[in-house]
Amino acid sequence: MTIISRPLSVVENFFRSRTAVGYYTNFQLTATYSEKISLELLGKALRKTLIDYHILACNIQKGTEYCSYEPIEEIYLNDIVESQINDEISEEFLKKVSDIQFQLYTNKPLFKVILLGNFKICAIFEHSIADGIAGVHFHEILIENFDFIQRNPIEFEQEYGWVGINSPIFNLNQDQDKIKYSLPPPVDYFLEHYNVDYSNNDPNHYSKITPPGYEKWKGRFPSCREFSSAFKLVNISPIKINQILQKCKKEGVTLTAFIEVVEALTLQPVFGDSCYTSHKVAMNLRRHLSVEGDLGKHLENYPNHKVLGTMAHMGLSENFPPIKEFSWDLVRSVNSNILQSVANKKVLNVSKAFNDIASPIDDNKEIFTSQAGKTRPDAIKISNLGFVQASSGNWNITDVVFSQDLAVIAADFMLNIVSTKAGGLNFVLSFIDNPELELTDVANTLKDNLLKFALE
């Protein structure tokens, strides 16, 4: 039996609540494709995508006891697609996209795509139906669908039907029997309960240790809902990022751990010399999924690893004192902590406070507004989607840019990272924009330092 609606889990309820009260907007991934994309081809590919992975054809609705994913009755192409002639991925474009706010509890989709020129697609998602890895999977699915439709046009029309771009690309009554995969199961089901301490009650767990003699950094500005974000996009060429990766491999560390230490060193002048700072790396919890149990069995039908939904974790704190010199030993320590955390099935415990008091129906506004005027939990959050290598037939993805809203009560800085073979590594550093505290050169300094410490 295909599951087409279900209640939200606690993880999903957090993301729903955060969007509902206006404390987060969206994230986006813009991919460059090797072949020309017409509006008709995109419409056909999206129709197949919505039917195969119909969480993208869902909004969230409130019931009497909980909120749930519910399919939308009818979706037209212009509900989710916008076309632009200009294909430039500028910092201004990222800022404009970040301002898009999706509406929960409606009959409208919680994602959209912008066709930029003929070769780029910007996919924008509300966070309670997808996370960054789901965004990567979306582009992987699209590229497979583009290839399938071009090679098998008759089979596509027989299986999915197609009338034209002015007709519905999804109609629940007509398409329900075609829906291919059940909604992805909630990741909570595969992890330990929120009450189980993630550190095994160890007071010396790395995330609980703060550098002696230092107070926590107060941040650049107190937490507030109204602010303007700045986005700085930087590219490291394929040749240079390969050299960095070779150095990381030689030192026995991951790229993410290396970046975490270098960004702490780079931002040291901003943090100052009298404070410690909290740094977090987002984790993909899909590694804990299993086909065991009633909910897990639905994963048996998913092709490879393309499980959409939201299965991201904010990560555990790495508390740094002021860092004045680069050290591979420090990178190795951070790397060990990251590896320990991603294997930890008790990390939902970090959200125990939310779980204890959050309503499954109300928007939980007071949980978020109570943080106004306070220090944000972290100095920076890092989200690394890794290496994207998507191809099907003649179709390839040659470049990807990843960015997201700087959540109101998350961190002062956000660093979003993704790489491809042809495009190299792109990172977007975002922070609160303020002309009195200009940070124009921080992103380029970070790039320079990454190259310097890996290649010296």
PDB file of N, CA, C and O in Angstrom, residues 231-268:
ATOM      1  N   PHE A 231      25.061  37.551   0.996  1.00  0.00           N
ATOM      2  CA  PHE A 231      25.514  36.273   0.456  1.00  0.00           C
ATOM      3  C   PHE A 231      26.796  36.501  -0.343  1.00  0.00           C
ATOM      4  O   PHE A 231      26.825  37.331  -1.252  1.00  0.00           O
ATOM      5  N   LYS A 232      27.824  35.755  -0.001  1.00  0.00           N
ATOM      6  CA  LYS A 232      29.094  35.846  -0.700  1.00  0.00           C
ATOM      7  C   LYS A 232      29.403  34.491  -1.339  1.00  0.00           C
ATOM      8  O   LYS A 232      29.570  33.488  -0.637  1.00  0.00           O
ATOM      9  N   LEU A 233      29.435  34.474  -2.664  1.00  0.00           N
ATOM     10  CA  LEU A 233      29.653  33.245  -3.435  1.00  0.00           C
ATOM     11  C   LEU A 233      31.104  33.183  -3.891  1.00  0.00           C
ATOM     12  O   LEU A 233      31.601  34.111  -4.517  1.00  0.00           O
ATOM     13  N   VAL A 234      31.761  32.065  -3.574  1.00  0.00           N
ATOM     14  CA  VAL A 234      33.177  31.890  -3.912  1.00  0.00           C
ATOM     15  C   VAL A 234      33.376  30.512  -4.539  1.00  0.00           C
ATOM     16  O   VAL A 234      32.782  29.522  -4.098  1.00  0.00           O
ATOM     17  N   ASN A 235      34.200  30.458  -5.564  1.00  0.00           N
ATOM     18  CA  ASN A 235      34.506  29.197  -6.245  1.00  0.00           C
ATOM     19  C   ASN A 235      35.981  28.836  -6.060  1.00  0.00           C
ATOM     20  O   ASN A 235      36.856  29.698  -6.112  1.00  0.00           O
ATOM     21  N   ILE A 236      36.220  27.550  -5.824  1.00  0.00           N
ATOM     22  CA  ILE A 236      37.584  27.009  -5.841  1.00  0.00           C
ATOM     23  C   ILE A 236      37.648  26.051  -7.026  1.00  0.00           C
ATOM     24  O   ILE A 236      36.844  25.123  -7.136  1.00  0.00           O
ATOM     25  N   SER A 237      38.558  26.256  -7.910  1.00  0.00           N
ATOM     26  CA  SER A 237      38.616  25.522  -9.174  1.00  0.00           C
ATOM     27  C   SER A 237      38.793  24.025  -8.948  1.00  0.00           C
ATOM     28  O   SER A 237      39.284  23.594  -7.898  1.00  0.00           O
ATOM     29  N   PRO A 238      38.403  23.210  -9.943  1.00  0.00           N
ATOM     30  CA  PRO A 238      38.576  21.758  -9.809  1.00  0.00           C
ATOM     31  C   PRO A 238      40.016  21.357  -9.498  1.00  0.00           C
ATOM     32  O   PRO A 238      40.251  20.463  -8.682  1.00  0.00           O
ATOM     33  N   ILE A 239      40.982  22.007 -10.140  1.00  0.00           N
ATOM     34  CA  ILE A 239      42.388  21.659  -9.892  1.00  0.00           C
ATOM     35  C   ILE A 239      42.755  21.933  -8.444  1.00  0.00           C
ATOM     36  O   ILE A 239      43.357  21.092  -7.758  1.00  0.00           O
ATOM     37  N   LYS A 240      42.380  23.114  -7.941  1.00  0.00           N
ATOM     38  CA  LYS A 240      42.748  23.492  -6.584  1.00  0.00           C
ATOM     39  C   LYS A 240      42.021  22.652  -5.540  1.00  0.00           C
ATOM     40  O   LYS A 240      42.623  22.247  -4.533  1.00  0.00           O
ATOM     41  N   ILE A 241      40.745  22.379  -5.760  1.00  0.00           N
ATOM     42  CA  ILE A 241      40.023  21.600  -4.740  1.00  0.00           C
ATOM     43  C   ILE A 241      40.532  20.165  -4.717  1.00  0.00           C
ATOM     44  O   ILE A 241      40.583  19.523  -3.653  1.00  0.00           O
ATOM     45  N   ASN A 242      40.944  19.651  -5.865  1.00  0.00           N
ATOM     46  CA  ASN A 242      41.540  18.309  -5.876  1.00  0.00           C
ATOM     47  C   ASN A 242      42.844  18.281  -5.084  1.00  0.00           C
ATOM     48  O   ASN A 242      43.144  17.299  -4.385  1.00  0.00           O
ATOM     49  N   GLN A 243      43.605  19.348  -5.176  1.00  0.00           N
ATOM     50  CA  GLN A 243      44.848  19.429  -4.401  1.00  0.00           C
ATOM     51  C   GLN A 243      44.545  19.503  -2.901  1.00  0.00           C
ATOM     52  O   GLN A 243      45.238  18.874  -2.083  1.00  0.00           O
ATOM     53  N   ILE A 244      43.510  20.244  -2.551  1.00  0.00           N
ATOM     54  CA  ILE A 244      43.107  20.321  -1.141  1.00  0.00           C
ATOM     55  C   ILE A 244      42.654  18.950  -0.646  1.00  0.00           C
ATOM     56  O   ILE A 244      43.024  18.508   0.451  1.00  0.00           O
ATOM     57  N   LEU A 245      41.878  18.252  -1.460  1.00  0.00           N
ATOM     58  CA  LEU A 245      41.383  16.924  -1.075  1.00  0.00           C
ATOM     59  C   LEU A 245      42.545  15.935  -0.904  1.00  0.00           C
ATOM     60  O   LEU A 245      42.524  15.101   0.007  1.00  0.00           O
ATOM     61  N   GLN A 246      43.522  16.030  -1.764  1.00  0.00           N
ATOM     62  CA  GLN A 246      44.684  15.140  -1.645  1.00  0.00           C
ATOM     63  C   GLN A 246      45.430  15.399  -0.336  1.00  0.00           C
ATOM     64  O   GLN A 246      45.872  14.463   0.336  1.00  0.00           O
ATOM     65  N   LYS A 247      45.546  16.674   0.023  1.00  0.00           N
ATOM     66  CA  LYS A 247      46.210  17.008   1.278  1.00  0.00           C
ATOM     67  C   LYS A 247      45.406  16.500   2.476  1.00  0.00           C
ATOM     68  O   LYS A 247      45.984  15.950   3.431  1.00  0.00           O
ATOM     69  N   CYS A 248      44.089  16.662   2.431  1.00  0.00           N
ATOM     70  CA  CYS A 248      43.233  16.167   3.518  1.00  0.00           C
ATOM     71  C   CYS A 248      43.345  14.653   3.647  1.00  0.00           C
ATOM     72  O   CYS A 248      43.407  14.105   4.761  1.00  0.00           O
ATOM     73  N   LYS A 249      43.386  13.971   2.505  1.00  0.00           N
ATOM     74  CA  LYS A 249      43.528  12.519   2.540  1.00  0.00           C
ATOM     75  C   LYS A 249      44.870  12.118   3.157  1.00  0.00           C
ATOM     76  O   LYS A 249      44.940  11.181   3.965  1.00  0.00           O
ATOM     77  N   LYS A 250      45.906  12.830   2.798  1.00  0.00           N
ATOM     78  CA  LYS A 250      47.238  12.556   3.349  1.00  0.00           C
ATOM     79  C   LYS A 250      47.255  12.753   4.859  1.00  0.00           C
ATOM     80  O   LYS A 250      47.911  12.000   5.597  1.00  0.00           O
ATOM     81  N   GLU A 251      46.513  13.760   5.336  1.00  0.00           N
ATOM     82  CA  GLU A 251      46.476  14.051   6.772  1.00  0.00           C
ATOM     83  C   GLU A 251      45.426  13.210   7.510  1.00  0.00           C
ATOM     84  O   GLU A 251      45.312  13.296   8.730  1.00  0.00           O
ATOM     85  N   GLY A 252      44.664  12.409   6.768  1.00  0.00           N
ATOM     86  CA  GLY A 252      43.682  11.518   7.388  1.00  0.00           C
ATOM     87  C   GLY A 252      42.445  12.228   7.921  1.00  0.00           C
ATOM     88  O   GLY A 252      41.889  11.826   8.949  1.00  0.00           O
ATOM     89  N   VAL A 253      42.015  13.289   7.211  1.00  0.00           N
ATOM     90  CA  VAL A 253      40.857  14.055   7.666  1.00  0.00           C
ATOM     91  C   VAL A 253      39.899  14.274   6.508  1.00  0.00           C
ATOM     92  O   VAL A 253      40.253  14.106   5.336  1.00  0.00           O
ATOM     93  N   THR A 254      38.668  14.674   6.841  1.00  0.00           N
ATOM     94  CA  THR A 254      37.692  15.026   5.820  1.00  0.00           C
ATOM     95  C   THR A 254      37.829  16.494   5.458  1.00  0.00           C
ATOM     96  O   THR A 254      38.351  17.304   6.226  1.00  0.00           O
ATOM     97  N   LEU A 255      37.334  16.824   4.290  1.00  0.00           N
ATOM     98  CA  LEU A 255      37.340  18.219   3.856  1.00  0.00           C
ATOM     99  C   LEU A 255      36.538  19.083   4.826  1.00  0.00           C
ATOM    100  O   LEU A 255      36.932  20.216   5.130  1.00  0.00           O
ATOM    101  N   THR A 256      35.427  18.569   5.319  1.00  0.00           N
ATOM    102  CA  THR A 256      34.571  19.354   6.213  1.00  0.00           C
ATOM    103  C   THR A 256      35.307  19.748   7.483  1.00  0.00           C
ATOM    104  O   THR A 256      35.205  20.893   7.945  1.00  0.00           O
ATOM    105  N   ALA A 257      36.042  18.818   8.073  1.00  0.00           N
ATOM    106  CA  ALA A 257      36.799  19.120   9.290  1.00  0.00           C
ATOM    107  C   ALA A 257      37.861  20.188   9.013  1.00  0.00           C
ATOM    108  O   ALA A 257      38.071  21.097   9.828  1.00  0.00           O
ATOM    109  N   PHE A 258      38.524  20.079   7.884  1.00  0.00           N
ATOM    110  CA  PHE A 258      39.531  21.070   7.494  1.00  0.00           C
ATOM    111  C   PHE A 258      38.890  22.452   7.363  1.00  0.00           C
ATOM    112  O   PHE A 258      39.408  23.451   7.890  1.00  0.00           O
ATOM    113  N   ILE A 259      37.750  22.504   6.682  1.00  0.00           N
ATOM    114  CA  ILE A 259      37.063  23.782   6.488  1.00  0.00           C
ATOM    115  C   ILE A 259      36.616  24.365   7.823  1.00  0.00           C
ATOM    116  O   ILE A 259      36.717  25.584   8.050  1.00  0.00           O
ATOM    117  N   GLU A 260      36.152  23.513   8.737  1.00  0.00           N
ATOM    118  CA  GLU A 260      35.674  24.019  10.020  1.00  0.00           C
ATOM    119  C   GLU A 260      36.776  24.731  10.801  1.00  0.00           C
ATOM    120  O   GLU A 260      36.559  25.793  11.399  1.00  0.00           O
ATOM    121  N   VAL A 261      37.972  24.168  10.788  1.00  0.00           N
ATOM    122  CA  VAL A 261      39.085  24.795  11.500  1.00  0.00           C
ATOM    123  C   VAL A 261      39.533  26.068  10.795  1.00  0.00           C
ATOM    124  O   VAL A 261      39.785  27.101  11.440  1.00  0.00           O
ATOM    125  N   VAL A 262      39.599  26.025   9.471  1.00  0.00           N
ATOM    126  CA  VAL A 262      40.064  27.201   8.731  1.00  0.00           C
ATOM    127  C   VAL A 262      39.073  28.356   8.851  1.00  0.00           C
ATOM    128  O   VAL A 262      39.469  29.518   8.974  1.00  0.00           O
ATOM    129  N   GLU A 263      37.772  28.052   8.837  1.00  0.00           N
ATOM    130  CA  GLU A 263      36.817  29.157   8.983  1.00  0.00           C
ATOM    131  C   GLU A 263      36.901  29.771  10.374  1.00  0.00           C
ATOM    132  O   GLU A 263      36.746  30.990  10.527  1.00  0.00           O
ATOM    133  N   ALA A 264      37.166  28.956  11.405  1.00  0.00           N
ATOM    134  CA  ALA A 264      37.303  29.500  12.755  1.00  0.00           C
ATOM    135  C   ALA A 264      38.504  30.441  12.844  1.00  0.00           C
ATOM    136  O   ALA A 264      38.448  31.502  13.475  1.00  0.00           O
ATOM    137  N   LEU A 265      39.596  30.038  12.199  1.00  0.00           N
ATOM    138  CA  LEU A 265      40.789  30.877  12.168  1.00  0.00           C
ATOM    139  C   LEU A 265      40.545  32.152  11.359  1.00  0.00           C
ATOM    140  O   LEU A 265      40.942  33.255  11.760  1.00  0.00           O
ATOM    141  N   THR A 266      39.851  32.010  10.231  1.00  0.00           N
ATOM    142  CA  THR A 266      39.597  33.158   9.356  1.00  0.00           C
ATOM    143  C   THR A 266      38.708  34.194  10.036  1.00  0.00           C
ATOM    144  O   THR A 266      38.922  35.406   9.888  1.00  0.00           O
ATOM    145  N   LEU A 267      37.728  33.730  10.791  1.00  0.00           N
ATOM    146  CA  LEU A 267      36.782  34.636  11.438  1.00  0.00           C
ATOM    147  C   LEU A 267      37.257  35.123  12.804  1.00  0.00           C
ATOM    148  O   LEU A 267      36.545  35.871  13.480  1.00  0.00           O
ATOM    149  N   GLN A 268      38.451  34.703  13.202  1.00  0.00           N
ATOM    150  CA  GLN A 268      38.961  35.083  14.517  1.00  0.00           C
ATOM    151  C   GLN A 268      38.955  36.597  14.758  1.00  0.00           C
ATOM    152  O   GLN A 268      38.560  37.056  15.845  1.00  0.00           O
TER     153      GLN A 268
END
